[in-house]
Amino acid sequence: GVRLPPAGDLGEETGGHRMTFNAWLRKQQRRADPIGDLARDAFSDPKWPATARTQRQYLLGVNACEGALVALDRAQAEWRATR
């Protein structure tokens, strides 16, 4: 079967054929859904964190809406499922 990494493992390493979360998110900018909105907002923000591990904390720190947090969670889950 398919072995998924533990939920806490956001795989920042790029070994093998893994794509970092930010690289994956950058490719989602044309989506017409909340993940696309998140991607566009993230890459128009020069302070967007480079690592998936710190992005939720960053969104909380800038008082992002609940929808942005939900979109981040969904995006990270989708990214994990594609690795």
XYZ file of N, CA and C in Angstrom:
249
model
N 0.814 -1.196 0.000
C 0.000 0.000 0.000
C 0.850 1.249 0.000
N 0.175 2.370 -0.028
C 0.859 3.663 -0.012
C 1.166 4.024 1.431
N 2.405 4.408 1.695
C 2.796 4.799 3.042
C 2.883 6.320 3.106
N 1.989 6.914 3.893
C 1.999 8.365 4.054
C 2.846 8.735 5.255
N 3.509 9.872 5.210
C 4.292 10.299 6.368
C 3.362 10.655 7.522
N 3.873 10.639 8.744
C 3.045 11.048 9.878
C 2.532 12.472 9.665
N 1.413 12.794 10.270
C 0.794 14.105 10.077
C 1.746 15.247 10.407
N 2.611 15.063 11.378
C 3.530 16.128 11.771
C 4.710 16.290 10.834
N 4.937 15.356 9.915
C 6.082 15.405 9.020
C 5.701 16.154 7.761
N 6.132 17.394 7.653
C 5.791 18.178 6.478
C 6.896 18.122 5.434
N 7.860 17.228 5.628
C 8.851 16.916 4.604
C 9.543 18.091 3.977
N 10.214 18.888 4.767
C 10.895 20.044 4.211
C 12.053 19.624 3.306
N 12.561 18.418 3.503
C 13.668 17.969 2.658
C 13.197 17.811 1.221
N 14.136 17.899 0.314
C 13.781 17.784 -1.100
C 14.422 16.554 -1.719
N 14.880 15.614 -0.897
C 15.486 14.389 -1.410
C 14.501 13.612 -2.265
N 15.020 12.790 -3.140
C 14.150 11.997 -3.999
C 13.364 12.902 -4.924
N 12.079 12.603 -5.073
C 11.235 13.390 -5.980
C 10.231 14.231 -5.208
N 10.493 14.449 -3.935
C 9.557 15.248 -3.135
C 9.649 16.711 -3.499
N 8.519 17.359 -3.505
C 8.436 18.784 -3.755
C 8.155 19.447 -2.407
N 8.835 20.551 -2.113
C 8.534 21.243 -0.867
C 7.095 21.760 -0.916
N 6.542 22.034 0.249
C 5.176 22.559 0.297
C 5.080 23.877 -0.466
N 6.040 24.784 -0.271
C 5.960 26.064 -0.977
C 6.028 25.889 -2.485
N 6.846 24.971 -2.964
C 6.911 24.730 -4.412
C 5.560 24.220 -4.915
N 4.948 23.313 -4.146
C 3.629 22.798 -4.515
C 2.587 23.921 -4.470
N 2.623 24.720 -3.390
C 1.639 25.786 -3.227
C 1.758 26.812 -4.347
N 2.980 27.117 -4.750
C 3.184 28.088 -5.838
C 2.456 27.634 -7.109
N 2.410 26.336 -7.352
C 1.742 25.798 -8.546
C 0.215 25.837 -8.438
N -0.319 26.174 -7.266
C -1.768 26.181 -7.063
C -2.392 27.570 -7.265
N -1.596 28.553 -7.655
C -2.080 29.932 -7.718
C -3.227 30.163 -8.701
N -3.360 29.321 -9.696
C -4.443 29.518 -10.672
C -5.751 28.861 -10.261
N -5.750 28.150 -9.143
C -6.980 27.482 -8.690
C -8.024 28.509 -8.279
N -9.284 28.216 -8.576
C -10.391 29.105 -8.212
C -11.078 28.559 -6.966
N -10.295 28.408 -5.898
C -10.825 27.909 -4.637
C -9.985 28.501 -3.502
N -10.314 28.200 -2.241
C -9.562 28.799 -1.136
C -8.063 28.478 -1.152
N -7.670 27.312 -1.666
C -6.238 26.999 -1.743
C -5.560 27.918 -2.759
N -6.227 28.192 -3.859
C -5.696 29.155 -4.830
C -5.595 30.547 -4.232
N -6.608 30.949 -3.455
C -6.567 32.255 -2.775
C -5.371 32.323 -1.832
N -5.187 31.258 -1.045
C -4.060 31.199 -0.115
C -2.740 31.302 -0.877
N -2.616 30.563 -1.966
C -1.378 30.572 -2.754
C -1.085 31.976 -3.289
N -2.092 32.630 -3.821
C -1.881 33.983 -4.357
C -1.495 34.950 -3.243
N -2.182 34.867 -2.115
C -1.859 35.743 -0.984
C -0.445 35.466 -0.471
N -0.104 34.182 -0.349
C 1.206 33.805 0.179
C 2.331 34.372 -0.677
N 2.210 34.230 -1.980
C 3.314 34.643 -2.839
C 3.279 36.118 -3.215
N 2.273 36.847 -2.719
C 2.307 38.306 -2.844
C 2.809 38.922 -1.539
N 3.074 38.089 -0.534
C 3.556 38.545 0.777
C 5.051 38.252 0.887
N 5.898 39.286 0.886
C 7.343 39.043 0.941
C 7.799 38.380 2.250
N 6.953 38.391 3.262
C 7.326 37.789 4.543
C 6.804 36.358 4.705
N 6.160 35.796 3.678
C 5.621 34.430 3.768
C 6.754 33.471 4.120
N 6.573 32.669 5.174
C 7.653 31.765 5.602
C 7.998 30.714 4.545
N 9.264 30.361 4.524
C 9.751 29.382 3.554
C 9.400 27.953 3.949
N 9.131 27.713 5.216
C 8.881 26.339 5.655
C 7.437 26.138 6.086
N 6.899 24.996 5.710
C 5.520 24.659 6.046
C 5.311 24.635 7.563
N 6.352 24.278 8.311
C 6.226 24.180 9.766
C 5.880 25.514 10.429
N 6.256 26.629 9.823
C 6.037 27.931 10.457
C 4.888 28.734 9.845
N 4.263 28.227 8.814
C 3.244 29.010 8.126
C 1.974 29.220 8.941
N 1.523 28.209 9.677
C 0.324 28.373 10.505
C 0.578 29.455 11.561
N 1.740 29.384 12.206
C 2.081 30.383 13.225
C 2.118 31.782 12.614
N 2.636 31.877 11.410
C 2.697 33.165 10.718
C 1.289 33.706 10.482
N 0.394 32.846 9.969
C -0.983 33.288 9.711
C -1.659 33.748 10.998
N -1.439 33.016 12.081
C -2.014 33.429 13.367
C -1.452 34.784 13.788
N -0.157 34.986 13.565
C 0.498 36.232 13.961
C 0.025 37.448 13.191
N -0.463 37.242 11.972
C -0.962 38.369 11.171
C -2.489 38.450 11.228
N -3.077 37.727 12.178
C -4.535 37.732 12.372
C -5.306 37.352 11.104
N -4.825 36.317 10.431
C -5.516 35.832 9.229
C -6.889 35.293 9.612
N -7.805 35.329 8.677
C -9.151 34.827 8.933
C -9.137 33.301 9.068
N -10.197 32.774 9.668
C -10.315 31.320 9.857
C -10.241 30.583 8.524
N -10.808 31.184 7.481
C -10.784 30.563 6.167
C -9.370 30.335 5.648
N -8.456 31.256 5.952
C -7.060 31.097 5.524
C -6.413 29.923 6.253
N -6.730 29.783 7.536
C -6.174 28.667 8.316
C -6.713 27.329 7.815
N -8.006 27.296 7.509
C -8.614 26.071 6.968
C -7.982 25.749 5.607
N -7.794 26.767 4.775
C -7.186 26.553 3.459
C -5.763 26.014 3.609
N -5.010 26.534 4.583
C -3.653 26.041 4.816
C -3.682 24.577 5.226
N -4.571 24.226 6.144
C -4.673 22.829 6.578
C -5.026 21.916 5.405
N -5.983 22.338 4.591
C -6.398 21.526 3.434
C -5.284 21.420 2.408
N -4.582 22.531 2.188
C -3.478 22.522 1.226
C -2.378 21.580 1.686
N -2.035 21.641 2.970
C -0.978 20.763 3.464
C -1.387 19.294 3.397
N -2.657 19.015 3.674
C -3.135 17.639 3.574
C -3.088 17.152 2.123
N -3.491 18.015 1.197
C -3.468 17.654 -0.223
C -2.034 17.416 -0.682
N -1.123 18.303 -0.261
C 0.296 18.164 -0.598
C 0.870 16.854 -0.073
N 0.565 16.534 1.179
C 1.059 15.275 1.759
C 0.555 14.075 0.964
N -0.680 14.141 0.495
C -1.290 13.012 -0.232
C -0.659 12.831 -1.618
N -0.005 13.849 -2.141
C 0.573 13.766 -3.487
C 2.031 13.337 -3.455
N 2.614 13.162 -2.283
C 4.040 12.853 -2.205
C 4.298 11.376 -2.316
